[in-house]
Amino acid sequence: MSAAGIWSGQAITPDLEVIFTSFEFDESDGFILGNAPFTATFQGGVTKSVQQGDLYDGGVFSWHVDTLGGSIAFAIPGDSLAFSVRTVTAGNIATIEVLDEIGNQISATAVTNAFQPIVENRNPGEALIGSVVITVTTGEIVIDNFTFGYPSTASTDDIDCLFAPNDDFVCVLTDATTGDLIGGANGTYQVNGDQVTGAGNLYAAPVETLADGSTTALLTITTGTVEESDSLGLIVDSTGLSREVTSLFDVTYDRGADLATVAAVYSTFDIFGDMFSLTIDGAGMISGLSLTTGCVLSGLVSVIDVAANTYGVNLVADAATCGALSGNYNGLGTSQDAMATDDAFIFAVFVDGVSMIVGQAVK
């Protein structure tokens, strides 16, 4: 069974799970809740049950923090926080501070001797919640029913992948509504029977970020099933999320590959909105020039298998003229149809784990 092909479909990304606890466990040395990298680290105090009902806002345990103080640090900042807090006895003095991701104060609340809610919800564009600092001047406080959440990641995006006969793959993610580039991926894959696994890197498009706030991350194809020349389904783990990919085979893969097909002076080509001139000659040599920045491109297109519409692509963005775009990129390309048969060359190339370029050149 082979997974080689051009595959088009959808990638479904779930929302991140909230972190919730009512502290129904014994712990006195600090503890971590959540699933990496979306975790909350609790320091100070002790979780316990003291058989005094008015010191619990749920269950029969709570987190007790005394004058040594405590803190909660979030590995990935979030946008919602809620918990209940009270002093153990009247006259105890304590303060709860909520800080943003760079340590600026969002709020400070004096704790009373009856359970009161601490609630923070950040609007789009506002700094996210990074930590909580607990200062107990006298006595002791208890915290219960703790919830922490993240901005929505839920999406159903369009995905197009090229799985080459040499076991390399590239994928491009676009917004299903706007068609805007969201990100890409590259790596290698293996097939055992009809089961597909693999590993590589996930990249955010310029001005985009991944779910954990990064721009690149490792990915693993944990499970996958292929029906040769029909369908490919994958579960892809990255940035603490499992994404479900469903795709169908594109018959243009069976056109085969020939340098004569892609050799052309391309009239339309851009990289992230920057217009370039682009030429691929009969030997596969690439030459290009930005019409605005002067960035110089070179490289080579090569045939991987004459029976498969898949090309190896090396693209060099000159260090002296291309600035942040500069690098030695490698990936895959395919001949497709824009206004006529084989009049477009689409490719995705990468500096592994660092950056990507996605291009569509039209003759």
C-alpha positions as a Markdown table, in Angstrom:
| # | Residue | x | y | z |
|---|---|---|---|---|
| 1 | Met | 0.0 | 0.0 | 0.0 |
| 2 | Ser | 1.3 | 3.5 | -0.9 |
| 3 | Ala | 0.4 | 6.8 | 0.6 |
| 4 | Ala | 2.1 | 8.7 | -2.2 |
| 5 | Gly | -0.2 | 11.3 | -3.8 |
| 6 | Ile | -1.7 | 14.7 | -3.8 |
| 7 | Trp | -4.3 | 14.8 | -1.0 |
| 8 | Ser | -6.9 | 17.5 | -0.5 |
| 9 | Gly | -9.3 | 17.8 | 2.4 |
| 10 | Gln | -9.8 | 19.3 | 5.8 |
| 11 | Ala | -7.9 | 19.6 | 9.1 |
| 12 | Ile | -10.1 | 19.8 | 12.2 |
| 13 | Thr | -8.5 | 21.4 | 15.2 |
| 14 | Pro | -10.4 | 21.1 | 18.6 |
| 15 | Asp | -10.6 | 23.8 | 21.3 |
| 16 | Leu | -8.1 | 23.5 | 24.1 |
| 17 | Glu | -9.4 | 21.9 | 27.2 |
| 18 | Val | -9.8 | 24.1 | 30.3 |
| 19 | Ile | -7.8 | 23.3 | 33.4 |
| 20 | Phe | -10.2 | 22.6 | 36.3 |
| 21 | Thr | -9.7 | 21.3 | 39.8 |
| 22 | Ser | -11.5 | 21.3 | 43.2 |
| 23 | Phe | -8.3 | 20.1 | 44.8 |
| 24 | Glu | -9.6 | 16.7 | 45.8 |
| 25 | Phe | -6.2 | 15.3 | 46.6 |
| 26 | Asp | -3.4 | 15.6 | 49.2 |
| 27 | Glu | -0.3 | 17.5 | 48.0 |
| 28 | Ser | 2.1 | 19.6 | 50.0 |
| 29 | Asp | 5.1 | 20.0 | 47.7 |
| 30 | Gly | 3.6 | 21.9 | 44.8 |
| 31 | Phe | 1.8 | 20.3 | 41.8 |
| 32 | Ile | 1.2 | 20.7 | 38.1 |
| 33 | Leu | -2.2 | 20.3 | 36.4 |
| 34 | Gly | -3.2 | 20.1 | 32.7 |
| 35 | Asn | -1.6 | 18.5 | 29.7 |
| 36 | Ala | 1.8 | 19.8 | 28.5 |
| 37 | Pro | 2.4 | 22.4 | 27.3 |
| 38 | Phe | -0.9 | 23.8 | 28.6 |
| 39 | Thr | -0.2 | 23.4 | 32.3 |
| 40 | Ala | -0.6 | 25.3 | 35.6 |
| 41 | Thr | 2.1 | 25.0 | 38.2 |
| 42 | Phe | 0.9 | 25.5 | 41.8 |
| 43 | Gln | 3.5 | 26.5 | 44.4 |
| 44 | Gly | 3.1 | 26.9 | 48.2 |
| 45 | Gly | 0.4 | 25.8 | 50.5 |
| 46 | Val | -1.1 | 22.4 | 50.8 |
| 47 | Thr | -4.3 | 20.7 | 49.6 |
| 48 | Lys | -6.2 | 19.1 | 52.4 |
| 49 | Ser | -9.5 | 18.4 | 54.0 |
| 50 | Val | -10.0 | 19.8 | 57.5 |
| 51 | Gln | -13.7 | 18.6 | 57.9 |
| 52 | Gln | -15.0 | 22.1 | 58.1 |
| 53 | Gly | -17.7 | 22.5 | 55.5 |
| 54 | Asp | -17.6 | 26.3 | 55.2 |
| 55 | Leu | -13.9 | 26.0 | 54.0 |
| 56 | Tyr | -14.9 | 24.1 | 50.8 |
| 57 | Asp | -16.7 | 25.6 | 47.8 |
| 58 | Gly | -17.0 | 22.2 | 46.2 |
| 59 | Gly | -16.0 | 18.7 | 47.3 |
| 60 | Val | -14.3 | 18.2 | 50.7 |
| 61 | Phe | -10.8 | 19.5 | 49.9 |
| 62 | Ser | -9.4 | 23.0 | 49.2 |
| 63 | Trp | -5.9 | 24.5 | 48.7 |
| 64 | His | -4.7 | 26.2 | 51.9 |
| 65 | Val | -2.0 | 28.9 | 51.7 |
| 66 | Asp | -0.5 | 30.5 | 54.8 |
| 67 | Thr | 2.0 | 33.4 | 55.3 |
| 68 | Leu | 4.7 | 31.6 | 53.2 |
| 69 | Gly | 2.5 | 32.6 | 50.2 |
| 70 | Gly | 1.8 | 30.8 | 47.0 |
| 71 | Ser | 1.7 | 31.2 | 43.2 |
| 72 | Ile | 0.2 | 29.7 | 40.1 |
| 73 | Ala | 2.2 | 30.0 | 36.9 |
| 74 | Phe | 0.7 | 29.2 | 33.5 |
| 75 | Ala | 3.1 | 27.7 | 30.9 |
| 76 | Ile | 0.9 | 29.0 | 28.1 |
| 77 | Pro | -1.0 | 32.2 | 28.9 |
| 78 | Gly | -4.8 | 32.0 | 28.8 |
| 79 | Asp | -7.8 | 34.3 | 28.5 |
| 80 | Ser | -10.1 | 33.2 | 31.4 |
| 81 | Leu | -9.6 | 32.5 | 35.0 |
| 82 | Ala | -12.1 | 31.8 | 37.8 |
| 83 | Phe | -11.8 | 30.5 | 41.4 |
| 84 | Ser | -13.2 | 31.0 | 44.9 |
| 85 | Val | -11.2 | 32.2 | 47.8 |
| 86 | Arg | -11.7 | 33.1 | 51.4 |
| 87 | Thr | -9.7 | 33.6 | 54.6 |
| 88 | Val | -9.9 | 30.8 | 57.2 |
| 89 | Thr | -10.9 | 33.2 | 60.0 |
| 90 | Ala | -12.0 | 36.8 | 60.2 |
| 91 | Gly | -9.2 | 39.3 | 60.6 |
| 92 | Asn | -6.7 | 37.3 | 58.3 |
| 93 | Ile | -5.2 | 39.6 | 55.7 |
| 94 | Ala | -4.4 | 38.4 | 52.2 |
| 95 | Thr | -4.3 | 39.6 | 48.6 |
| 96 | Ile | -4.7 | 37.9 | 45.3 |
| 97 | Glu | -2.9 | 39.4 | 42.3 |
| 98 | Val | -3.5 | 38.4 | 38.7 |
| 99 | Leu | -0.7 | 39.2 | 36.4 |
| 100 | Asp | -0.4 | 39.2 | 32.6 |
| 101 | Glu | 2.0 | 37.3 | 30.5 |
| 102 | Ile | 4.8 | 39.8 | 31.0 |
| 103 | Gly | 4.2 | 40.4 | 34.7 |
| 104 | Asn | 2.0 | 43.5 | 34.7 |
| 105 | Gln | -0.8 | 43.5 | 37.2 |
| 106 | Ile | -4.3 | 42.9 | 35.8 |
| 107 | Ser | -6.1 | 43.0 | 39.2 |
| 108 | Ala | -5.5 | 42.9 | 42.9 |
| 109 | Thr | -8.2 | 41.7 | 45.4 |
| 110 | Ala | -8.3 | 41.8 | 49.2 |
| 111 | Val | -9.6 | 38.5 | 50.5 |
| 112 | Thr | -12.5 | 38.4 | 52.9 |
| 113 | Asn | -13.7 | 35.7 | 55.3 |
| 114 | Ala | -16.5 | 34.5 | 53.0 |
| 115 | Phe | -16.0 | 32.8 | 49.7 |
| 116 | Gln | -15.7 | 35.4 | 46.9 |
| 117 | Pro | -15.2 | 34.8 | 43.2 |
| 118 | Ile | -12.0 | 35.9 | 41.4 |
| 119 | Val | -12.9 | 36.1 | 37.8 |
| 120 | Glu | -10.9 | 37.4 | 34.9 |
| 121 | Asn | -11.8 | 37.3 | 31.2 |
| 122 | Arg | -9.5 | 38.9 | 28.6 |
| 123 | Asn | -10.8 | 40.4 | 25.4 |
| 124 | Pro | -9.2 | 39.9 | 22.0 |
| 125 | Gly | -6.1 | 42.1 | 21.8 |
| 126 | Glu | -5.7 | 42.4 | 25.5 |
| 127 | Ala | -2.6 | 40.8 | 27.2 |
| 128 | Leu | -3.3 | 37.3 | 28.4 |
| 129 | Ile | -3.2 | 35.9 | 31.9 |
| 130 | Gly | 0.2 | 34.6 | 32.9 |
| 131 | Ser | 0.2 | 34.0 | 36.6 |
| 132 | Val | -1.4 | 34.5 | 40.0 |
| 133 | Val | 0.5 | 35.7 | 43.1 |
| 134 | Ile | -1.0 | 34.9 | 46.6 |
| 135 | Thr | 0.3 | 37.1 | 49.5 |
| 136 | Val | -0.9 | 36.2 | 53.0 |
| 137 | Thr | 0.1 | 38.7 | 55.6 |
| 138 | Thr | -1.6 | 37.1 | 58.5 |
| 139 | Gly | -3.4 | 33.8 | 59.0 |
| 140 | Glu | -4.4 | 31.5 | 56.1 |
| 141 | Ile | -6.6 | 31.4 | 53.1 |
| 142 | Val | -8.3 | 28.6 | 51.1 |
| 143 | Ile | -8.8 | 28.5 | 47.3 |
| 144 | Asp | -11.3 | 26.1 | 45.6 |
| 145 | Asn | -13.0 | 25.4 | 42.3 |
| 146 | Phe | -10.2 | 26.6 | 40.1 |
| 147 | Thr | -10.7 | 27.0 | 36.3 |
| 148 | Phe | -8.3 | 28.3 | 33.7 |
| 149 | Gly | -9.1 | 28.5 | 29.9 |
| 150 | Tyr | -7.5 | 29.5 | 26.6 |
| 151 | Pro | -8.5 | 31.5 | 23.5 |
| 152 | Ser | -10.5 | 29.4 | 21.1 |
| 153 | Thr | -8.4 | 27.2 | 18.7 |
| 154 | Ala | -11.4 | 25.4 | 17.1 |
| 155 | Ser | -11.3 | 25.4 | 13.4 |
| 156 | Thr | -11.9 | 23.4 | 10.2 |
| 157 | Asp | -9.3 | 24.5 | 7.7 |
| 158 | Asp | -8.5 | 23.4 | 4.2 |
| 159 | Ile | -5.4 | 21.2 | 3.8 |
| 160 | Asp | -3.5 | 20.2 | 0.8 |
| 161 | Cys | -0.7 | 17.7 | 1.1 |
| 162 | Leu | 1.9 | 16.2 | -1.2 |
| 163 | Phe | 3.2 | 12.8 | -0.2 |
| 164 | Ala | 6.2 | 12.0 | -2.4 |
| 165 | Pro | 7.4 | 8.6 | -3.5 |
| 166 | Asn | 10.6 | 9.2 | -1.6 |
| 167 | Asp | 8.7 | 9.3 | 1.7 |
| 168 | Asp | 8.9 | 13.1 | 2.1 |
| 169 | Phe | 5.7 | 15.1 | 2.6 |
| 170 | Val | 4.6 | 18.8 | 2.7 |
| 171 | Cys | 1.2 | 20.2 | 3.6 |
| 172 | Val | -0.3 | 23.7 | 3.3 |
| 173 | Leu | -3.2 | 24.9 | 5.6 |
| 174 | Thr | -5.5 | 27.7 | 4.4 |
| 175 | Asp | -8.5 | 29.3 | 6.0 |
| 176 | Ala | -11.6 | 27.5 | 4.6 |
| 177 | Thr | -13.6 | 30.8 | 4.5 |
| 178 | Thr | -11.0 | 33.4 | 3.3 |
| 179 | Gly | -8.5 | 31.2 | 1.5 |
| 180 | Asp | -5.7 | 32.9 | 3.4 |
| 181 | Leu | -2.5 | 30.9 | 4.2 |
| 182 | Ile | -2.5 | 29.8 | 7.9 |
| 183 | Gly | 0.5 | 27.5 | 8.0 |
| 184 | Gly | 2.3 | 24.5 | 6.6 |
| 185 | Ala | 4.1 | 21.3 | 7.6 |
| 186 | Asn | 6.9 | 19.1 | 6.3 |
| 187 | Gly | 8.5 | 15.8 | 7.3 |
| 188 | Thr | 8.8 | 12.2 | 6.4 |
| 189 | Tyr | 6.3 | 9.3 | 6.6 |
| 190 | Gln | 6.2 | 5.6 | 6.7 |
| 191 | Val | 3.6 | 3.1 | 5.6 |
| 192 | Asn | 3.0 | -0.4 | 7.1 |
| 193 | Gly | 0.2 | -2.1 | 5.4 |
| 194 | Asp | -2.5 | 0.6 | 5.3 |
| 195 | Gln | -1.2 | 2.3 | 8.4 |
| 196 | Val | 0.6 | 5.6 | 8.1 |
| 197 | Thr | 2.9 | 7.3 | 10.7 |
| 198 | Gly | 5.4 | 10.1 | 10.4 |
| 199 | Ala | 7.2 | 13.1 | 12.0 |
| 200 | Gly | 8.2 | 16.6 | 11.1 |
| 201 | Asn | 7.5 | 20.2 | 11.8 |
| 202 | Leu | 4.5 | 22.5 | 11.9 |
| 203 | Tyr | 4.9 | 26.2 | 10.9 |
| 204 | Ala | 2.7 | 29.3 | 11.3 |
| 205 | Ala | 2.3 | 31.6 | 8.3 |
| 206 | Pro | 3.6 | 35.2 | 8.7 |
| 207 | Val | 1.6 | 37.1 | 11.3 |
| 208 | Glu | 0.0 | 33.9 | 12.5 |
| 209 | Thr | 0.9 | 31.8 | 15.6 |
| 210 | Leu | 0.3 | 28.2 | 16.6 |
| 211 | Ala | -2.0 | 27.2 | 19.4 |
| 212 | Asp | 0.8 | 27.5 | 22.0 |
| 213 | Gly | 1.9 | 30.9 | 20.8 |
| 214 | Ser | 4.9 | 29.6 | 18.9 |
| 215 | Thr | 5.7 | 29.9 | 15.2 |
| 216 | Thr | 7.2 | 26.4 | 14.7 |
| 217 | Ala | 6.7 | 23.1 | 16.5 |
| 218 | Leu | 7.4 | 19.5 | 16.2 |
| 219 | Leu | 4.6 | 17.3 | 14.9 |
| 220 | Thr | 3.9 | 13.5 | 14.9 |
| 221 | Ile | 1.5 | 11.6 | 12.7 |
| 222 | Thr | 0.5 | 9.2 | 15.4 |
| 223 | Thr | -2.0 | 7.2 | 13.4 |
| 224 | Gly | -3.2 | 7.2 | 9.8 |
| 225 | Thr | -5.0 | 5.1 | 7.3 |
| 226 | Val | -4.6 | 5.1 | 3.6 |
| 227 | Glu | -6.7 | 3.7 | 0.8 |
| 228 | Glu | -4.3 | 3.9 | -2.1 |
| 229 | Ser | -5.3 | 6.5 | -4.8 |
| 230 | Asp | -8.5 | 7.1 | -2.8 |
| 231 | Ser | -8.4 | 8.5 | 0.7 |
| 232 | Leu | -5.9 | 9.4 | 3.5 |
| 233 | Gly | -6.9 | 10.1 | 7.1 |
| 234 | Leu | -4.4 | 11.2 | 9.8 |
| 235 | Ile | -4.2 | 12.1 | 13.4 |
| 236 | Val | -1.5 | 14.7 | 13.8 |
| 237 | Asp | -0.2 | 15.7 | 17.3 |
| 238 | Ser | 1.5 | 19.1 | 17.8 |
| 239 | Thr | 1.5 | 22.0 | 20.3 |
| 240 | Gly | -0.5 | 19.9 | 22.7 |
| 241 | Leu | -3.4 | 19.2 | 20.3 |
| 242 | Ser | -4.5 | 16.3 | 18.2 |
| 243 | Arg | -5.8 | 17.4 | 14.8 |
| 244 | Glu | -7.9 | 15.2 | 12.5 |
| 245 | Val | -7.0 | 15.3 | 8.8 |
| 246 | Thr | -9.4 | 13.8 | 6.2 |
| 247 | Ser | -8.4 | 14.0 | 2.5 |
| 248 | Leu | -9.1 | 12.5 | -0.9 |
| 249 | Phe | -6.7 | 11.7 | -3.7 |
| 250 | Asp | -6.2 | 14.2 | -6.5 |
| 251 | Val | -5.9 | 12.5 | -9.9 |
| 252 | Thr | -3.5 | 15.2 | -11.1 |
| 253 | Tyr | -0.8 | 13.2 | -9.3 |
| 254 | Asp | -1.0 | 10.6 | -12.0 |
| 255 | Arg | 0.1 | 13.0 | -14.7 |
| 256 | Gly | 3.7 | 12.3 | -14.1 |
| 257 | Ala | 6.6 | 14.7 | -13.9 |
| 258 | Asp | 8.8 | 16.3 | -16.6 |
| 259 | Leu | 11.0 | 19.3 | -16.4 |
| 260 | Ala | 9.6 | 20.4 | -19.7 |
| 261 | Thr | 6.2 | 20.8 | -18.0 |
| 262 | Val | 7.4 | 23.3 | -15.4 |
| 263 | Ala | 10.0 | 25.1 | -17.4 |
| 264 | Ala | 8.7 | 28.6 | -18.1 |
| 265 | Val | 8.9 | 32.3 | -17.5 |
| 266 | Tyr | 6.1 | 32.8 | -15.0 |
| 267 | Ser | 4.1 | 35.9 | -15.3 |
| 268 | Thr | 2.6 | 35.8 | -11.8 |
| 269 | Phe | 4.5 | 34.8 | -8.6 |
| 270 | Asp | 4.6 | 36.2 | -5.1 |
| 271 | Ile | 6.0 | 35.3 | -1.7 |
| 272 | Phe | 3.7 | 36.4 | 1.1 |
| 273 | Gly | 2.5 | 39.3 | -1.0 |
| 274 | Asp | 5.9 | 40.4 | -2.4 |
| 275 | Met | 5.8 | 40.1 | -6.2 |
| 276 | Phe | 8.7 | 38.3 | -7.9 |
| 277 | Ser | 9.8 | 37.6 | -11.5 |
| 278 | Leu | 10.4 | 33.8 | -11.7 |
| 279 | Thr | 12.0 | 31.6 | -14.3 |
| 280 | Ile | 12.5 | 27.8 | -14.4 |
| 281 | Asp | 14.7 | 26.7 | -17.3 |
| 282 | Gly | 14.8 | 23.4 | -19.1 |
| 283 | Ala | 17.4 | 22.0 | -16.7 |
| 284 | Gly | 15.2 | 23.0 | -13.7 |
| 285 | Met | 17.4 | 25.9 | -12.7 |
| 286 | Ile | 15.4 | 28.6 | -10.7 |
| 287 | Ser | 16.0 | 32.3 | -11.0 |
| 288 | Gly | 13.9 | 35.0 | -9.4 |
| 289 | Leu | 13.9 | 38.6 | -8.3 |
| 290 | Ser | 11.6 | 40.6 | -6.0 |
| 291 | Leu | 10.1 | 43.6 | -7.9 |
| 292 | Thr | 10.1 | 45.6 | -4.6 |
| 293 | Thr | 12.9 | 44.5 | -2.3 |
| 294 | Gly | 15.5 | 43.2 | -4.7 |
| 295 | Cys | 15.6 | 39.8 | -3.1 |
| 296 | Val | 17.4 | 37.3 | -5.3 |
| 297 | Leu | 16.2 | 33.7 | -5.7 |
| 298 | Ser | 18.0 | 30.7 | -7.1 |
| 299 | Gly | 17.7 | 27.0 | -6.8 |
| 300 | Leu | 16.7 | 23.8 | -8.6 |
| 301 | Val | 13.6 | 21.8 | -9.5 |
| 302 | Ser | 14.1 | 18.1 | -9.9 |
| 303 | Val | 12.0 | 15.1 | -10.9 |
| 304 | Ile | 11.6 | 12.5 | -8.2 |
| 305 | Asp | 9.6 | 9.9 | -10.2 |
| 306 | Val | 8.6 | 10.4 | -13.8 |
| 307 | Ala | 5.3 | 8.6 | -13.0 |
| 308 | Ala | 4.3 | 11.0 | -10.2 |
| 309 | Asn | 3.4 | 14.7 | -10.5 |
| 310 | Thr | 5.9 | 15.5 | -7.7 |
| 311 | Tyr | 9.0 | 17.6 | -7.9 |
| 312 | Gly | 11.8 | 18.2 | -5.5 |
| 313 | Val | 12.4 | 21.9 | -5.0 |
| 314 | Asn | 15.5 | 23.6 | -3.6 |
| 315 | Leu | 15.1 | 27.4 | -3.2 |
| 316 | Val | 17.9 | 29.7 | -2.0 |
| 317 | Ala | 16.9 | 33.2 | -0.9 |
| 318 | Asp | 20.1 | 35.2 | -1.0 |
| 319 | Ala | 21.4 | 36.3 | 2.4 |
| 320 | Ala | 22.7 | 39.6 | 1.1 |
| 321 | Thr | 19.4 | 40.8 | -0.5 |
| 322 | Cys | 16.5 | 38.8 | 1.1 |
| 323 | Gly | 16.8 | 39.8 | 4.8 |
| 324 | Ala | 14.5 | 37.8 | 7.1 |
| 325 | Leu | 13.4 | 35.6 | 4.1 |
| 326 | Ser | 16.9 | 34.5 | 3.4 |
| 327 | Gly | 17.8 | 30.8 | 3.7 |
| 328 | Asn | 18.3 | 27.5 | 2.0 |
| 329 | Tyr | 14.8 | 26.0 | 1.6 |
| 330 | Asn | 13.9 | 22.4 | 0.5 |
| 331 | Gly | 10.6 | 20.8 | -0.2 |
| 332 | Leu | 8.2 | 19.6 | -2.8 |
| 333 | Gly | 6.2 | 21.0 | -5.7 |
| 334 | Thr | 3.5 | 19.9 | -8.2 |
| 335 | Ser | 2.2 | 21.1 | -11.5 |
| 336 | Gln | -1.5 | 22.2 | -11.4 |
| 337 | Asp | -4.1 | 24.0 | -13.4 |
| 338 | Ala | -4.9 | 27.7 | -13.0 |
| 339 | Met | -6.4 | 28.9 | -16.3 |
| 340 | Ala | -5.1 | 26.0 | -18.4 |
| 341 | Thr | -3.6 | 22.5 | -18.0 |
| 342 | Asp | -0.3 | 22.6 | -16.2 |
| 343 | Asp | 0.0 | 26.3 | -16.2 |
| 344 | Ala | 0.7 | 26.6 | -12.5 |
| 345 | Phe | 3.6 | 25.4 | -10.4 |
| 346 | Ile | 2.8 | 25.1 | -6.7 |
| 347 | Phe | 5.4 | 24.4 | -4.1 |
| 348 | Ala | 6.1 | 24.5 | -0.3 |
| 349 | Val | 9.7 | 24.7 | 0.8 |
| 350 | Phe | 11.2 | 24.8 | 4.3 |
| 351 | Val | 14.3 | 25.5 | 6.4 |
| 352 | Asp | 13.6 | 22.6 | 8.7 |
| 353 | Gly | 12.1 | 23.7 | 12.0 |
| 354 | Val | 12.7 | 27.4 | 11.2 |
| 355 | Ser | 10.6 | 28.8 | 8.4 |
| 356 | Met | 8.6 | 28.1 | 5.2 |
| 357 | Ile | 7.8 | 29.6 | 1.9 |
| 358 | Val | 4.6 | 28.6 | 0.0 |
| 359 | Gly | 4.5 | 29.7 | -3.7 |
| 360 | Gln | 2.1 | 29.5 | -6.6 |
| 361 | Ala | 3.7 | 30.5 | -9.9 |
| 362 | Val | 1.4 | 30.9 | -13.0 |
| 363 | Lys | 2.7 | 31.0 | -16.6 |
